[in-house]
GROMACS .gro file of C-alpha atoms in nm:
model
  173
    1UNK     CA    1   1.253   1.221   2.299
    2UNK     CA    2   1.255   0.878   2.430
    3UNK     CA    3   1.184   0.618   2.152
    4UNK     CA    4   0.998   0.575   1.862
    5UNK     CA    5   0.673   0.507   1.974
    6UNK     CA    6   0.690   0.880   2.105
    7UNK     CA    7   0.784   0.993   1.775
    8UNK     CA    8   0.490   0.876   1.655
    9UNK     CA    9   0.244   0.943   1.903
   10UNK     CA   10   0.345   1.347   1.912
   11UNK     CA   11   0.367   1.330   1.473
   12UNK     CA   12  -0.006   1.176   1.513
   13UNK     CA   13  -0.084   1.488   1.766
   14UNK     CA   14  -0.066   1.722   1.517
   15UNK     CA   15  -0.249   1.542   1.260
   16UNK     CA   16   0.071   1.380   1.078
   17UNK     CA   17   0.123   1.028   0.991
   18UNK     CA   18   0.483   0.870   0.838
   19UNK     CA   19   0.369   1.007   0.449
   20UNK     CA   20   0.297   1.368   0.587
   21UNK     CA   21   0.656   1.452   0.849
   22UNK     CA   22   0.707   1.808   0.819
   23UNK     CA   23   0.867   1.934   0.482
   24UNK     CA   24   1.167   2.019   0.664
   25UNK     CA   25   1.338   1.640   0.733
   26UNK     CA   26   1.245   1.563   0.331
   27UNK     CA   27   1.433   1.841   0.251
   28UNK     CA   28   1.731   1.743   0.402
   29UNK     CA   29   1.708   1.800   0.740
   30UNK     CA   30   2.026   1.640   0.873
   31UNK     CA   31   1.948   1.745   1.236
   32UNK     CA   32   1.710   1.507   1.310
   33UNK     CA   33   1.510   1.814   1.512
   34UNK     CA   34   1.113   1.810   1.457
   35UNK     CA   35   0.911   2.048   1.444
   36UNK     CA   36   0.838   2.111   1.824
   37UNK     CA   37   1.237   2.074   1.827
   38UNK     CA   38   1.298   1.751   1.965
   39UNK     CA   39   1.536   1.498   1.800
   40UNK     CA   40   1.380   1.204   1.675
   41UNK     CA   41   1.740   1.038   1.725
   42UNK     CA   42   1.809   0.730   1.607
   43UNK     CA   43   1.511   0.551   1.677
   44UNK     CA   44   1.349   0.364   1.314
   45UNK     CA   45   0.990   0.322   1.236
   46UNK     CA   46   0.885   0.038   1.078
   47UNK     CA   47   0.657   0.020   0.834
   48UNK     CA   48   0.417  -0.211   0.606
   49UNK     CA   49   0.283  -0.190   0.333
   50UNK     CA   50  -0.061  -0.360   0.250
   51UNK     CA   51  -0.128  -0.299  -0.136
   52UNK     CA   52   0.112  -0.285  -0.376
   53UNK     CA   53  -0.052  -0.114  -0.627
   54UNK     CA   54  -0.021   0.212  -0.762
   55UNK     CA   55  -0.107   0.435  -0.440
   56UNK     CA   56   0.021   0.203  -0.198
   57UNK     CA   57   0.357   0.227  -0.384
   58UNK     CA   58   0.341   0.584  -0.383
   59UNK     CA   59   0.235   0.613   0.016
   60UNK     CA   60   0.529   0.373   0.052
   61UNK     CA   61   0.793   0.547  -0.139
   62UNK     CA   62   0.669   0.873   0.038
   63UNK     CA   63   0.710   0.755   0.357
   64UNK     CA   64   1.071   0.601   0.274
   65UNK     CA   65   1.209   0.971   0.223
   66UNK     CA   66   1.131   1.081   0.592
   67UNK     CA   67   1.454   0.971   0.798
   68UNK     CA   68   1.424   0.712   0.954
   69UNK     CA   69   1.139   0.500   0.853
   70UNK     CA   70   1.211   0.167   0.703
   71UNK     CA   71   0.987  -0.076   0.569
   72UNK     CA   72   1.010  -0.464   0.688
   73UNK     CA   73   0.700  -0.625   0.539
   74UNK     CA   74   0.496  -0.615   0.166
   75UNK     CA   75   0.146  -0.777   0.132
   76UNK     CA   76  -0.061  -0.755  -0.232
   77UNK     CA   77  -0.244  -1.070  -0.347
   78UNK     CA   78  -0.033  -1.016  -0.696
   79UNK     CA   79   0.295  -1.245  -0.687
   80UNK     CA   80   0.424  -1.045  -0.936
   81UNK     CA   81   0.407  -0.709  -0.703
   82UNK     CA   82   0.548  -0.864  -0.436
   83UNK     CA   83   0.903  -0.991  -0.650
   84UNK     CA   84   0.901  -0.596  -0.764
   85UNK     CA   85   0.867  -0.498  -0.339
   86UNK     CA   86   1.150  -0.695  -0.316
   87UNK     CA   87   1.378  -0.562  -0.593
   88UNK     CA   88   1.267  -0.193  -0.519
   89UNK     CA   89   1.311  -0.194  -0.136
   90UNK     CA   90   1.522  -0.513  -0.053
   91UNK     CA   91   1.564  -0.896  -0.032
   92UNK     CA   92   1.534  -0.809   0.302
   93UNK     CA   93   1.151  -0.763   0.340
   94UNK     CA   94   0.909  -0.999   0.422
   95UNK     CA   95   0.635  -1.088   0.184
   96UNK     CA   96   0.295  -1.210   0.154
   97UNK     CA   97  -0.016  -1.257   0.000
   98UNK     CA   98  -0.213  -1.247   0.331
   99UNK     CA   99  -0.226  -0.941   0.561
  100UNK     CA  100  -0.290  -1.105   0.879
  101UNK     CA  101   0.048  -1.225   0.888
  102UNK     CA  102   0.189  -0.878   0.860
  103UNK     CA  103  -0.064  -0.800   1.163
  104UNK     CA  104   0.150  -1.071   1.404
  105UNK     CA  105   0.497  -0.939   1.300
  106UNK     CA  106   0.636  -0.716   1.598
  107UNK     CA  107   0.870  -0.561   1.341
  108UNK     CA  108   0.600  -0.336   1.185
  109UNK     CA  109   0.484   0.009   1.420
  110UNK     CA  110   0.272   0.077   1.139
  111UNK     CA  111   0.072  -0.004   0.861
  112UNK     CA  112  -0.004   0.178   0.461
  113UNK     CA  113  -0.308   0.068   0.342
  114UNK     CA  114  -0.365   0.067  -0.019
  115UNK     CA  115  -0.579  -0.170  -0.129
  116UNK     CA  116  -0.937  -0.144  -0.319
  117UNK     CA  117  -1.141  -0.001  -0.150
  118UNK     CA  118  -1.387  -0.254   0.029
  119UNK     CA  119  -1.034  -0.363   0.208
  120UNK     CA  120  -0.969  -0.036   0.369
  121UNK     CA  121  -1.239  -0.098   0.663
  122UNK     CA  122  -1.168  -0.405   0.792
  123UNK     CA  123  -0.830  -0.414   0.783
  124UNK     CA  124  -0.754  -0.094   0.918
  125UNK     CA  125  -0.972  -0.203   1.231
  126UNK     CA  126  -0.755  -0.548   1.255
  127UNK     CA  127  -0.458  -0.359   1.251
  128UNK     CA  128  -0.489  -0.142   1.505
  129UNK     CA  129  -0.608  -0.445   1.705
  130UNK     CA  130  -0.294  -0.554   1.646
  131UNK     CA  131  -0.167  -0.279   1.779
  132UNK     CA  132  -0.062  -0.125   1.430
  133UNK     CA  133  -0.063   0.270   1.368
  134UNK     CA  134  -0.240   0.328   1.019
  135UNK     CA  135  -0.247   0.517   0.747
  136UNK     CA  136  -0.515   0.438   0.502
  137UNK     CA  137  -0.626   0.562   0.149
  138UNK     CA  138  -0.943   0.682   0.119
  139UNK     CA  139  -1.228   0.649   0.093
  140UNK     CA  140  -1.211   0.461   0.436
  141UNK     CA  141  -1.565   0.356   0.475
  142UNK     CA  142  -1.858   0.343   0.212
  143UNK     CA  143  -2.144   0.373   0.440
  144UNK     CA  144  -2.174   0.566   0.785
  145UNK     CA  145  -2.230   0.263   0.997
  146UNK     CA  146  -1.894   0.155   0.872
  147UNK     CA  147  -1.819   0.460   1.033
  148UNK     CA  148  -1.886   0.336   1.448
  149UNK     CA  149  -1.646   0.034   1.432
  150UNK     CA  150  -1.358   0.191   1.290
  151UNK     CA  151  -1.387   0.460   1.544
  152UNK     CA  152  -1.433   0.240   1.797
  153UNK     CA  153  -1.117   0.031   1.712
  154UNK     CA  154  -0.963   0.324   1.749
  155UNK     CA  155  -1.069   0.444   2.084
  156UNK     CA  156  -1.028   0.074   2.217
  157UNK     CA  157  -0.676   0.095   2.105
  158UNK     CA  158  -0.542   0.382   2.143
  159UNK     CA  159  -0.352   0.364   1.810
  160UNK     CA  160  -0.314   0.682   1.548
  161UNK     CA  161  -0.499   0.655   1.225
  162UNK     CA  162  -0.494   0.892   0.962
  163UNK     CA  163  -0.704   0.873   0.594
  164UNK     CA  164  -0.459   0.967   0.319
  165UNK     CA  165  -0.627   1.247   0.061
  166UNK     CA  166  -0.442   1.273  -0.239
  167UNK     CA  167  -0.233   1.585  -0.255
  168UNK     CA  168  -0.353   1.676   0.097
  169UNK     CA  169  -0.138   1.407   0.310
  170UNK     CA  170   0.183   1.409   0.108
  171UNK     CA  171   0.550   1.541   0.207
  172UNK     CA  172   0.548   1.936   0.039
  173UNK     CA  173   0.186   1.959   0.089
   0.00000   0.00000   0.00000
């Protein structure tokens, strides 16, 4: 395998985003081999989160067991969840309250979305404009015509999206 846009790109294939590699690397895998039984090597994927809360955290900690994947960047609107990104996953990460400037970082392949709900839309679709992979909570949309631009964003640019289901898009699942 050649890098870690590949990685991603044959994960998203089959229907898996960063929260849902196969079983097999979270239990320990120290091969590196995938399930089609190439290496993933040493290549990182970079992820960031958007939504601190309580299912962001938990798509974010899931994530951060699959080898690998590190996360660069936090954004929540809370100050107070983004000093507790910081002390959970490093000094190291950047923070802030707005998610556009996640969006313009070229350290971030992809994106966890976890914010209420009326966010999940429009910020999926700016992300992939970016050029962001995503993997949002559901629901995604509210109404069907919601629907046509977030498929469309998706078509235009060729990034993977996947909507998270709780229990259903999880590593052991």
């Amino acid at each position: 395998m050649s890098n870690r846009r590949t990685f991603i790109k044959q994960m998203m294939a089959g229907g898996i985003l960063l929260p849902s590699a196969p079983q097999l690397l979270a239990e320990g895998n120290s091969s590196g081999v995938v399930g089609n039984g190439e290496s993933v090597g040493s290549s990182e994927i970079r992820i960031a989160l958007i939504g601190k809360g309580g299912m962001g955290t938990a798509d974010a900690n899931c994530a951060l067991r699959v080898p690998g994947v590190k996360i660069t960047a936090v954004c929540d609107v809370y100050e107070t969840r983004l000093e507790d990104a910081k002390k959970q996953w490093g000094d190291h990460i950047f923070i802030t309250k707005d998610y556009n400037d996640i969006l313009k970082r070229s350290d971030v392949d992809a994106v966890l979305i976890g914010t209420p709900d009326h966010w999940h839309q429009p910020i999926a679709i700016a992300a992939m404009k970016a050029g962001k992979h995503v993997y949002c909570e559901k629901p995604v949309i509210h109404k069907i015509s919601e629907a046509e631009k977030l498929i469309d964003a998706q078509r235009v640019s060729g990034m993977y999206f996947q909507a998270g289901s709780q229990g259903m898009a999880s590593l052991g699942n």
